Coordinates of C-alpha atoms in Angstrom, one line a residue:
Chain A
M1 CA 0.0 0.0 0.0
V2 CA 1.3 3.4 -0.9
G3 CA 2.4 5.7 1.9
E4 CA 2.8 3.1 4.6
L5 CA 5.3 4.2 7.1
E6 CA 8.4 2.4 8.5
F7 CA 7.0 1.8 12.0
E8 CA 3.8 0.5 10.5
K9 CA 5.5 -2.5 8.9
P10 CA 4.5 -5.1 11.5
L11 CA 0.9 -4.0 11.2
I12 CA 1.0 -4.3 7.5
E13 CA 2.4 -7.8 7.6
L14 CA -0.2 -8.9 10.0
R15 CA -3.0 -7.4 8.0
K16 CA -1.7 -9.2 4.9
K17 CA -1.7 -12.5 6.7
I18 CA -5.2 -12.1 7.8
S19 CA -6.4 -11.3 4.3
E20 CA -4.5 -14.2 3.0
L21 CA -6.2 -16.5 5.4
K22 CA -9.6 -15.1 4.5
E23 CA -8.9 -15.6 0.9
F24 CA -7.9 -19.2 1.6
T25 CA -11.0 -20.0 3.5
K26 CA -13.1 -18.9 0.6
T27 CA -11.6 -21.4 -1.8
A28 CA -10.6 -24.3 0.5
D29 CA -13.0 -26.2 2.6
V30 CA -11.4 -25.5 5.9
D31 CA -12.7 -23.5 8.8
L32 CA -10.0 -21.0 10.0
S33 CA -12.3 -18.5 11.6
A34 CA -10.9 -19.2 15.0
E35 CA -7.4 -18.5 13.8
I36 CA -8.5 -15.4 12.0
E37 CA -10.3 -14.1 15.0
K38 CA -7.2 -14.6 17.0
L39 CA -5.0 -12.7 14.6
E40 CA -7.5 -9.9 14.4
A41 CA -7.4 -9.5 18.1
R42 CA -3.7 -9.4 17.9
L43 CA -3.8 -6.8 15.2
E44 CA -6.1 -4.7 17.3
K45 CA -3.8 -4.9 20.2
L46 CA -0.7 -4.2 18.1
E47 CA -2.4 -1.2 16.5
N48 CA -3.3 0.2 19.9
E49 CA 0.2 -0.3 21.1
T50 CA 1.8 1.1 18.1
Y51 CA -0.3 4.3 17.8
A52 CA -0.3 4.9 21.6
N53 CA 3.5 4.8 21.7
L54 CA 4.6 6.9 18.7
T55 CA 8.1 8.0 19.0
P56 CA 9.0 11.6 17.9
W57 CA 10.5 10.2 14.7
D58 CA 7.3 8.2 13.9
R59 CA 5.4 11.5 14.3
V60 CA 7.8 13.2 11.9
Q61 CA 7.0 10.5 9.4
I62 CA 3.3 11.0 9.8
A63 CA 3.7 14.8 9.6
R64 CA 5.5 14.4 6.3
H65 CA 3.2 11.8 4.9
P66 CA 2.6 12.5 1.2
N67 CA -1.1 12.1 1.7
R68 CA -1.3 14.3 4.7
P69 CA -4.2 16.7 4.4
T70 CA -3.1 20.2 3.4
T71 CA -4.5 23.7 4.1
L72 CA -6.9 23.6 1.1
D73 CA -8.2 20.2 2.3
Y74 CA -9.3 21.8 5.6
I75 CA -10.5 25.0 4.0
Q76 CA -12.8 23.0 1.8
R77 CA -14.2 21.2 4.8
L78 CA -14.3 23.9 7.5
F79 CA -15.4 27.0 5.5
T80 CA -17.9 28.1 3.0
N81 CA -17.8 30.9 0.5
F82 CA -14.0 30.7 0.2
L83 CA -12.6 33.2 -2.3
E84 CA -8.9 32.8 -2.8
C85 CA -7.0 36.2 -3.1
H86 CA -3.7 36.3 -4.9
G87 CA -0.6 38.4 -4.9
D88 CA 1.3 40.7 -2.7
R89 CA 0.8 43.8 -4.8
L90 CA 4.6 44.4 -4.7
F91 CA 6.3 41.7 -6.7
G92 CA 4.2 38.7 -7.4
E93 CA 2.1 35.7 -6.5
D94 CA 3.5 32.9 -4.3
E95 CA 1.5 29.7 -4.4
A96 CA 3.4 28.3 -1.5
I97 CA 0.9 30.3 0.6
V98 CA -2.8 30.4 0.0
G99 CA -5.2 32.9 1.5
G100 CA -8.5 34.5 1.1
I101 CA -11.9 35.3 2.6
A102 CA -14.5 32.8 3.7
K103 CA -17.3 32.1 6.2
Y104 CA -16.8 29.9 9.2
D105 CA -20.2 28.7 10.2
G106 CA -21.6 32.0 9.1
L107 CA -18.8 34.2 10.6
P108 CA -16.7 36.1 8.0
V109 CA -13.1 35.2 8.4
T110 CA -9.7 35.5 6.7
V111 CA -8.0 32.2 6.3
I112 CA -4.3 31.8 5.3
G113 CA -2.0 28.8 5.2
H114 CA 1.1 27.3 3.7
Q115 CA 0.2 25.0 0.8
R116 CA 2.1 21.9 -0.3
G117 CA 1.4 20.1 -3.5
K118 CA -0.3 16.8 -3.8
D119 CA 1.9 15.6 -6.6
T120 CA 5.2 16.5 -8.2
K121 CA 3.7 18.9 -10.7
E122 CA 1.7 20.8 -8.1
N123 CA 4.7 20.7 -5.7
I124 CA 6.8 22.5 -8.3
R125 CA 4.1 25.1 -8.7
R126 CA 3.8 25.6 -5.0
N127 CA 7.6 25.2 -4.4
F128 CA 6.9 22.3 -1.9
G129 CA 5.1 24.8 0.4
M130 CA 8.3 26.8 1.0
P131 CA 7.4 30.5 0.6
H132 CA 9.4 33.4 -0.9
P133 CA 9.1 36.9 0.6
E134 CA 6.1 37.6 -1.7
G135 CA 4.2 34.8 0.0
Y136 CA 4.7 36.3 3.4
R137 CA 3.8 39.8 2.1
K138 CA 0.7 38.5 0.6
A139 CA -0.3 36.9 3.9
L140 CA 0.4 40.2 5.7
R141 CA -1.7 42.1 3.1
L142 CA -4.6 39.8 3.8
M143 CA -4.2 40.0 7.5
K144 CA -4.2 43.8 7.4
Q145 CA -7.4 43.6 5.3
A146 CA -8.9 41.3 7.9
E147 CA -8.1 43.8 10.6
K148 CA -9.7 46.6 8.5
F149 CA -12.9 44.7 8.3
G150 CA -12.8 43.2 11.8
R151 CA -12.5 39.6 10.7
P152 CA -10.8 36.9 12.7
I153 CA -7.8 35.3 11.1
I154 CA -7.1 31.6 10.9
C155 CA -3.7 30.4 9.9
F156 CA -2.7 26.9 9.0
I157 CA 1.0 26.2 9.4
D158 CA 2.5 23.5 7.2
T159 CA 6.0 24.2 5.8
K160 CA 9.5 22.8 5.9
G161 CA 10.6 26.4 6.1
A162 CA 11.0 29.6 4.2
Y163 CA 12.7 28.9 0.9
P164 CA 16.5 29.2 1.0
G165 CA 17.3 30.7 -2.4
K166 CA 19.1 33.5 -4.1
A167 CA 16.0 35.4 -5.2
A168 CA 14.4 35.0 -1.8
E169 CA 17.4 36.6 -0.2
E170 CA 17.6 39.4 -2.8
R171 CA 14.0 40.3 -2.1
G172 CA 14.4 40.3 1.7
Q173 CA 13.3 36.9 3.1
S174 CA 14.5 38.1 6.6
E175 CA 12.6 41.3 6.4
A176 CA 9.5 39.7 5.2
I177 CA 9.4 37.2 8.0
A178 CA 10.4 39.9 10.6
R179 CA 7.7 42.2 9.3
N180 CA 5.0 39.5 9.7
L181 CA 6.1 38.8 13.3
F182 CA 6.0 42.6 14.0
E183 CA 2.7 43.3 12.4
M184 CA 0.9 40.2 13.6
A185 CA 1.8 41.2 17.2
G186 CA -0.3 44.4 16.7
L187 CA -3.4 43.1 14.9
K188 CA -6.6 44.0 16.6
V189 CA -8.5 40.9 15.6
P190 CA -8.4 37.3 16.9
I191 CA -5.7 35.2 15.4
V192 CA -5.9 31.4 15.7
C193 CA -2.9 29.4 14.4
I194 CA -3.1 25.6 13.8
V195 CA 0.0 23.6 12.9
I196 CA -1.3 20.8 10.6
G197 CA 2.0 19.3 9.4
E198 CA 5.5 20.5 9.7
G199 CA 6.1 23.8 11.4
G200 CA 9.6 24.6 10.1
S201 CA 11.4 27.5 11.8
G202 CA 11.0 31.1 10.9
G203 CA 9.1 30.3 7.8
A204 CA 6.4 28.7 9.9
L205 CA 6.4 31.3 12.7
A206 CA 5.8 34.0 10.1
L207 CA 2.2 32.8 10.1
G208 CA 2.3 31.9 13.8
V209 CA 2.0 34.9 16.0
G210 CA -1.5 34.1 17.2
N211 CA -3.7 34.5 20.3
H212 CA -4.1 30.7 20.4
I213 CA -1.7 28.2 18.8
H214 CA -2.9 24.6 18.4
M215 CA -1.1 21.6 17.0
L216 CA -2.4 18.4 15.4
E217 CA -1.3 15.5 17.5
N218 CA 1.3 14.3 14.9
S219 CA 2.5 17.6 13.7
T220 CA 5.9 19.1 14.5
Y221 CA 7.1 22.6 15.2
S222 CA 10.8 23.3 15.5
V223 CA 13.6 25.8 15.1
I224 CA 15.4 23.5 12.6
S225 CA 14.6 20.2 10.8
P226 CA 15.8 17.0 12.5
E227 CA 18.2 16.5 9.6
G228 CA 19.5 20.1 9.9
A229 CA 20.0 19.7 13.6
A230 CA 21.8 16.4 13.2
A231 CA 24.1 17.9 10.5
I232 CA 25.1 20.7 12.7
L233 CA 25.3 18.9 16.0
W234 CA 26.9 15.7 15.0
K235 CA 27.9 16.4 11.5
D236 CA 25.7 13.6 10.3
A237 CA 22.3 14.1 8.8
S238 CA 21.5 10.4 9.2
L239 CA 21.2 10.9 12.9
A240 CA 17.9 12.8 12.3
R241 CA 16.0 10.2 14.4
R242 CA 18.0 11.0 17.4
A243 CA 17.8 14.8 16.8
A244 CA 14.0 14.5 16.5
E245 CA 14.0 13.3 20.1
T246 CA 16.6 15.7 21.5
M247 CA 15.0 18.8 19.9
K248 CA 11.6 18.3 21.4
I249 CA 9.5 19.0 18.4
T250 CA 6.2 17.1 18.9
A251 CA 2.9 18.5 20.0
P252 CA 3.2 17.0 23.5
D253 CA 6.7 18.5 23.8
L254 CA 5.5 21.9 22.9
K255 CA 2.5 21.7 25.2
A256 CA 4.9 20.8 28.0
L257 CA 7.2 23.7 27.1
G258 CA 4.2 26.1 27.3
V259 CA 4.4 27.1 23.7
I260 CA 1.0 25.8 22.4
D261 CA -2.5 25.8 23.8
E262 CA -4.3 22.7 22.6
I263 CA -3.2 19.4 21.1
I264 CA -5.9 18.4 18.5
P265 CA -6.3 14.6 18.5
E266 CA -5.7 12.9 15.3
V267 CA -7.5 10.0 13.6
R268 CA -5.7 6.8 14.6
G269 CA -2.7 6.3 12.3
G270 CA -2.7 10.0 11.2
A271 CA -4.9 12.6 9.7
H272 CA -4.5 11.2 6.2
R273 CA -6.5 8.1 7.2
D274 CA -9.7 10.2 7.3
V275 CA -9.7 13.8 6.4
D276 CA -13.4 14.4 7.1
E277 CA -13.0 13.1 10.7
Q278 CA -9.9 15.1 11.1
A279 CA -11.6 18.3 10.0
K280 CA -14.3 17.7 12.6
A281 CA -11.7 17.5 15.3
I282 CA -10.1 20.7 14.2
D283 CA -13.6 22.3 13.9
Q284 CA -14.3 21.6 17.6
V285 CA -11.1 23.2 18.9
L286 CA -11.3 26.2 16.4
K287 CA -14.8 26.9 17.4
Q288 CA -14.0 26.9 21.1
S289 CA -11.0 29.2 20.4
L290 CA -12.9 31.7 18.5
K291 CA -15.8 31.8 21.0
E292 CA -13.3 32.7 23.6
L293 CA -11.4 35.3 21.6
L294 CA -14.5 37.0 20.2
T295 CA -15.3 38.2 23.7
L296 CA -12.1 40.3 23.7
D297 CA -11.8 43.8 22.2
G298 CA -8.9 44.8 19.9
H299 CA -6.8 46.1 22.7
A300 CA -7.3 43.0 24.9
L301 CA -6.4 40.8 22.0
V302 CA -3.1 42.5 21.5
E303 CA -2.4 42.4 25.2
Q304 CA -3.3 38.7 25.4
R305 CA -1.0 37.9 22.5
Y306 CA 1.8 39.9 23.9
E307 CA 1.6 38.2 27.3
K308 CA 1.4 34.8 25.6
F309 CA 4.8 35.2 23.9
K310 CA 6.3 37.2 26.7
Q311 CA 6.2 34.2 29.0
I312 CA 7.9 31.8 26.6
G313 CA 11.5 31.1 27.6
K314 CA 13.5 29.7 30.5
F315 CA 16.2 31.6 32.4
T316 CA 17.6 32.1 35.8
F317 CA 19.9 34.5 37.6
S318 CA 23.4 34.0 38.9
R319 CA 25.6 36.3 40.9
D320 CA 28.8 34.8 39.5
Y321 CA 28.8 37.4 36.7
L322 CA 32.1 38.7 35.6
G323 CA 30.7 41.9 34.3
V324 CA 31.0 44.6 31.8
K325 CA 32.9 47.4 33.5
Chain B
M1 CA 72.8 30.4 -16.4
L2 CA 69.2 31.2 -17.1
K3 CA 68.3 27.9 -15.5
E4 CA 70.1 29.0 -12.4
L5 CA 68.0 32.1 -12.2
F6 CA 64.8 30.0 -12.0
T7 CA 65.9 27.3 -9.6
K8 CA 63.6 27.0 -6.8
K9 CA 65.0 28.0 -3.5
K10 CA 64.3 25.5 -0.9
K11 CA 62.0 27.0 1.7
Y12 CA 62.1 26.0 5.3
A13 CA 59.5 27.0 7.7
S14 CA 61.1 28.4 10.9
I15 CA 59.7 26.9 14.0
P16 CA 59.9 29.3 16.9
S17 CA 61.7 28.0 19.9
E18 CA 59.8 27.3 23.1
Q19 CA 61.6 30.3 24.6
M20 CA 60.4 32.6 21.8
K21 CA 56.9 31.4 22.1
Q22 CA 56.9 32.5 25.7
D23 CA 58.5 35.8 24.9
V24 CA 55.6 36.9 22.6
P25 CA 52.4 36.9 24.6
E26 CA 49.5 35.4 22.8
G27 CA 47.3 37.9 21.1
I28 CA 49.8 40.7 20.9
M29 CA 49.6 40.6 17.1
T30 CA 46.5 40.1 15.0
K31 CA 46.4 39.0 11.4
C32 CA 43.7 40.6 9.2
P33 CA 41.8 37.7 7.6
K34 CA 41.1 39.8 4.5
C35 CA 44.4 41.4 3.5
K36 CA 46.6 39.2 5.7
K37 CA 48.4 42.1 7.2
I38 CA 49.8 41.5 10.6
M39 CA 49.4 44.4 13.1
Y40 CA 49.6 45.0 16.8
T41 CA 46.4 44.1 18.4
K42 CA 46.5 47.3 20.5
E43 CA 46.8 49.4 17.3
L44 CA 43.8 47.5 15.9
V45 CA 41.7 48.0 19.0
K46 CA 42.6 51.7 19.0
N47 CA 41.4 51.9 15.5
L48 CA 38.0 50.4 16.6
R49 CA 39.1 47.1 15.2
V50 CA 39.1 48.3 11.7
C51 CA 42.1 47.0 9.7
I52 CA 44.6 49.8 9.3
S53 CA 45.5 48.6 5.9
C54 CA 42.3 47.4 4.1
H55 CA 39.5 48.7 6.5
Y56 CA 38.2 45.2 7.1
H57 CA 35.9 45.4 10.1
H58 CA 36.9 42.9 12.7
P59 CA 34.3 41.7 15.2
M60 CA 34.0 44.1 18.0
P61 CA 33.4 42.9 21.6
S62 CA 30.2 44.3 23.1
R63 CA 32.0 46.2 25.9
E64 CA 34.3 47.9 23.4
R65 CA 31.3 48.8 21.3
I66 CA 29.6 50.4 24.3
A67 CA 32.8 52.2 25.3
S68 CA 33.3 53.5 21.7
L69 CA 29.8 55.0 21.5
L70 CA 28.4 56.0 24.9
D71 CA 29.5 58.9 27.0
E72 CA 32.0 57.9 29.6
G73 CA 30.5 56.6 32.8
S74 CA 27.0 56.8 31.5
F75 CA 26.3 53.1 30.9
R76 CA 24.1 51.2 33.3
E77 CA 23.7 47.6 32.5
Y78 CA 20.4 45.7 32.8
D79 CA 19.9 42.1 33.7
A80 CA 23.6 41.4 34.0
E81 CA 23.0 38.3 36.1
M82 CA 20.5 36.6 33.8
I83 CA 21.8 33.3 32.6
S84 CA 20.4 30.3 30.5
E85 CA 18.9 27.1 31.8
N86 CA 18.8 23.9 29.9
P87 CA 15.1 23.6 29.1
L88 CA 15.4 20.7 26.7
Q89 CA 18.0 18.8 28.9
F90 CA 20.2 19.1 25.9
P91 CA 23.5 17.1 26.2
D92 CA 26.5 19.2 27.1
Y93 CA 24.7 22.5 26.8
L94 CA 25.4 23.7 30.3
E95 CA 29.0 22.9 30.0
K96 CA 29.3 24.8 26.7
L97 CA 27.7 27.8 28.3
E98 CA 30.1 27.7 31.2
A99 CA 33.1 27.4 28.8
D100 CA 31.9 30.4 26.8
R101 CA 31.3 32.4 30.0
R102 CA 34.9 31.9 31.0
K103 CA 36.3 32.5 27.5
S104 CA 34.3 35.6 26.7
N105 CA 33.9 37.2 30.2
L106 CA 30.2 37.5 29.3
N107 CA 27.1 35.9 30.8
E108 CA 25.2 35.7 27.6
A109 CA 25.3 36.7 23.9
V110 CA 23.8 40.2 24.5
V111 CA 24.6 43.1 26.8
T112 CA 21.8 45.5 27.4
G113 CA 21.5 48.8 29.3
E114 CA 21.0 52.5 29.2
G115 CA 23.3 55.4 28.7
T116 CA 23.9 58.6 26.7
L117 CA 25.4 59.0 23.3
N118 CA 26.8 62.5 22.8
G119 CA 24.3 63.5 25.4
Y120 CA 21.3 61.7 23.9
P121 CA 19.8 59.2 26.4
L122 CA 19.0 55.8 24.9
V123 CA 18.6 52.1 25.7
I124 CA 21.2 50.0 23.9
A125 CA 21.5 46.3 23.2
V126 CA 24.8 44.9 21.9
M127 CA 25.1 41.3 20.8
D128 CA 28.4 39.6 21.1
S129 CA 29.5 36.8 18.7
A130 CA 32.1 35.7 21.2
F131 CA 29.4 33.9 23.2
R132 CA 27.8 30.9 21.4
M133 CA 28.2 32.7 18.1
G134 CA 25.7 35.3 19.3
S135 CA 22.9 32.8 19.0
M136 CA 19.5 33.7 20.4
G137 CA 18.1 31.6 23.2
S138 CA 15.7 32.5 26.0
V139 CA 18.1 34.9 27.7
V140 CA 18.9 36.9 24.6
G141 CA 15.2 37.1 23.8
E142 CA 14.2 38.1 27.3
K143 CA 17.0 40.6 27.7
I144 CA 16.2 42.3 24.5
T145 CA 12.5 42.3 25.2
R146 CA 13.1 43.8 28.6
A147 CA 15.4 46.4 27.2
V148 CA 12.7 47.5 24.6
E149 CA 10.1 47.7 27.4
K150 CA 12.6 49.8 29.4
A151 CA 13.1 52.2 26.4
Q152 CA 9.3 52.5 26.2
E153 CA 9.0 53.3 29.9
L154 CA 11.8 55.9 29.7
G155 CA 10.6 57.3 26.4
V156 CA 14.0 57.0 24.8
P157 CA 15.3 55.5 21.6
F158 CA 16.3 51.9 21.3
L159 CA 19.6 51.1 19.6
I160 CA 20.6 47.6 18.8
F161 CA 23.8 46.1 17.4
T162 CA 23.2 42.6 16.0
A163 CA 25.8 39.8 15.6
S164 CA 24.4 36.4 15.5
G165 CA 24.4 33.1 13.8
G166 CA 20.7 32.8 14.4
A167 CA 18.5 31.0 16.9
R168 CA 20.2 28.8 19.5
M169 CA 19.6 25.2 18.6
Q170 CA 20.0 23.9 22.1
E171 CA 16.9 25.6 23.3
G172 CA 14.9 24.4 20.3
V173 CA 11.5 25.9 19.7
L174 CA 11.9 28.3 22.7
S175 CA 14.6 30.0 20.7
L176 CA 12.4 30.2 17.7
M177 CA 9.7 31.9 19.8
Q178 CA 12.1 34.6 21.0
M179 CA 11.8 35.9 17.5
A180 CA 8.1 36.6 18.0
K181 CA 8.6 37.8 21.5
T182 CA 11.2 40.5 20.6
S183 CA 9.3 41.5 17.5
A184 CA 6.1 42.0 19.6
A185 CA 8.0 44.2 22.1
L186 CA 9.3 46.3 19.2
K187 CA 5.8 46.6 17.7
R188 CA 4.4 47.9 21.0
F189 CA 7.3 50.3 21.4
S190 CA 6.9 51.5 17.8
E191 CA 3.1 52.1 18.2
E192 CA 3.9 54.6 20.9
G193 CA 6.3 56.4 18.5
G194 CA 9.5 54.8 19.8
L195 CA 12.6 55.2 17.7
I196 CA 14.3 51.9 16.7
I197 CA 17.8 51.9 15.2
S198 CA 19.3 48.6 14.1
V199 CA 23.0 48.3 13.2
M200 CA 23.8 44.9 11.7
T201 CA 27.3 43.7 12.2
H202 CA 29.1 40.6 11.0
P203 CA 27.4 38.2 11.0
T204 CA 23.6 38.7 11.3
T205 CA 21.8 35.7 10.0
G206 CA 18.9 33.3 10.5
G207 CA 16.4 34.0 13.2
V208 CA 18.0 37.3 14.3
S209 CA 18.1 38.7 10.8
A210 CA 14.4 37.5 10.5
S211 CA 13.3 39.4 13.6
F212 CA 14.6 42.5 15.4
A213 CA 17.6 43.1 13.3
S214 CA 15.4 43.9 10.3
L215 CA 12.8 45.9 12.3
G216 CA 14.6 49.2 12.7
D217 CA 13.0 52.5 11.6
Y218 CA 16.6 52.7 10.3
N219 CA 18.5 49.6 9.3
F220 CA 22.2 50.2 9.0
A221 CA 25.1 47.8 8.6
E222 CA 28.8 47.8 8.8
P223 CA 30.8 47.3 5.6
G224 CA 31.3 43.7 4.6
A225 CA 29.0 42.3 7.2
L226 CA 27.4 39.0 6.3
I227 CA 23.6 39.4 6.5
G228 CA 21.0 36.9 5.4
F229 CA 18.3 34.4 6.3
A230 CA 19.6 31.1 4.9
G231 CA 23.2 30.1 4.9
R232 CA 25.2 30.3 1.7
R233 CA 26.0 26.6 1.8
V234 CA 22.3 25.6 2.3
I235 CA 21.3 27.7 -0.7
E236 CA 24.0 26.3 -2.9
Q237 CA 23.0 22.8 -2.0
T238 CA 19.3 23.3 -2.5
V239 CA 19.2 25.3 -5.6
R240 CA 22.6 24.6 -7.2
E241 CA 22.8 28.0 -8.6
E242 CA 25.9 30.1 -8.7
L243 CA 25.9 32.9 -6.1
P244 CA 27.6 36.2 -6.7
E245 CA 30.8 36.9 -4.8
D246 CA 29.2 39.6 -2.7
F247 CA 26.1 37.5 -1.9
Q248 CA 24.6 38.4 1.5
T249 CA 27.1 41.1 2.3
A250 CA 26.0 44.5 3.6
E251 CA 26.7 46.0 0.2
F252 CA 24.6 43.3 -1.5
L253 CA 21.7 44.1 0.8
L254 CA 22.1 47.8 0.1
K255 CA 22.0 47.2 -3.6
H256 CA 18.8 45.2 -3.2
G257 CA 17.0 47.8 -1.2
Q258 CA 17.2 46.1 2.2
L259 CA 19.3 48.7 4.1
D260 CA 19.2 52.4 4.6
A261 CA 23.0 52.8 4.6
V262 CA 26.2 50.9 5.1
I263 CA 28.3 52.9 7.6
H264 CA 32.0 52.7 8.2
R265 CA 32.7 52.1 11.9
H266 CA 34.7 55.3 12.2
E267 CA 31.6 57.3 11.1
L268 CA 29.1 55.4 13.1
K269 CA 28.9 57.6 16.1
E270 CA 28.5 60.7 14.0
T271 CA 25.7 59.1 12.0
L272 CA 23.9 57.9 15.1
T273 CA 24.2 61.3 16.7
N274 CA 22.6 62.8 13.6
V275 CA 19.7 60.4 13.6
L276 CA 19.1 61.0 17.3
D277 CA 19.3 64.7 16.8
I278 CA 16.7 64.6 13.9
H279 CA 14.4 62.7 16.2
Q280 CA 14.4 65.3 18.9
A281 CA 10.7 66.0 19.4
R282 CA 10.7 69.6 18.4
G283 CA 14.0 70.1 16.8
D284 CA 16.2 73.1 17.8
G285 CA 15.3 75.8 15.3
G286 CA 12.1 77.3 16.6
W287 CA 11.5 79.6 13.6
W288 CA 8.2 77.8 12.8
E289 CA 6.7 78.8 16.1
N290 CA 6.3 82.5 15.4

């Protein structure tokens, strides 16, 4: 089966065996129902064990699953009246980010997200969901517009990172990201951010300065990819599995570090198994978030966002300081 | 005879004796990495660490930077005792911090405080690449945020010198979030009309260039400083395109409209004074007031 993951191999083998036995009983005149039942019970148990004990690296694999639902998959299921708006009005259109206006259960909203492709052709068009500065500037344009009309903003985060390229640097990748962080901090409308896949570094954060930040159970959010971390730390990108654990990049890790608000449970085996069900789980959390935030006025929203980020970080004080004289 | 002219002379490298090594204290001479000229370190420091021969700007320690700009005795440091923890339980992180503390005489990668520059009061933050390559973890983010808040409280400009390889990996996503935290503080300060001046020095990359370094009302840089989001090697590997020689230098950024000006270190104080002067609330002419 396409898209099965490394850690799921034992499950696949067992499933195969069961279906083989079932096939066999159809043609041969032997009753194997007891055996099949036994194996099915074992499969059930194994599935429970496997999915209840996902390692960080397993989650990285799920987050990167080629069939993992994208921003547009969720937009289609969670919103009506979606009108995609293109372009940053400065340089061009970047399809690695999609955005537009829509209704969320009747409420006018602005929705923005990183957008990966579903196949190679689309991925090339969307640059594998890795934005250039114009993508971030388009996002900011739409956010400012949302503020003008008092619409809440919903951001879906799903990128390996901002694109590392010559043109991106020439057009000010750093400035574009910095500007989004700066401006998002001051927007007087509710902002809810949901990490749905990979949250890769500054390129993810540029859509991430929200009042509430939620993560799908098997998504990741990190300062650097596990491969990048391994290359820098141990000069060996193949140690990514170890880096994934060390770097604390999973939703439970981020919850423990006080960075995110809610972990949105995933369909067993990952969101790609049932997009409709997954959208429902997101819907529940999103609705709760907006209900809460819509009671706050513009000033209170900015304050809440400021305090939220202000408390992130760990430090202490020591008197052993040598001192700048 | 001609042949004799071109014979290669055997070259022997002279190995200084143990005695000689002890006679010349370490660090008395400095070699310019650009023009290879060897000069007295004292001479270099006196020249604000600008190469006397090719004007290459050597990295400047934060305390020298502060001394070179602020009025004598005016500097009061903030949060000097703030130090990092090890929130991810990252292997060897605390040991590395301790080693850098000894080596650099600094507690963290940024020094913040208040003082006056040619009489103009301001809050200043100076990053120092001698500590963990100036990388930004929780302490750097918190100190800068507090310094910005202090500038807002005092109603004075905020001046920052950046020098950083980017976010500090050992603090993972907490480092990443410092980008948002510092930017949010600047936004708040800016909304109240606060003046932000950013001077990018070598190197200013990654998460630092993609947050406060780029958020000045005026973004300046020192000549030759490396400034960019993604590393040159990463770009070369991902896109396999040839990058120009001056890629991601201050001059490259200026050419592409990303900077207000590139300023020689010897002219920096004068330029900053001018900017501070122009931002005096009512100026000093008075002719428009009848």
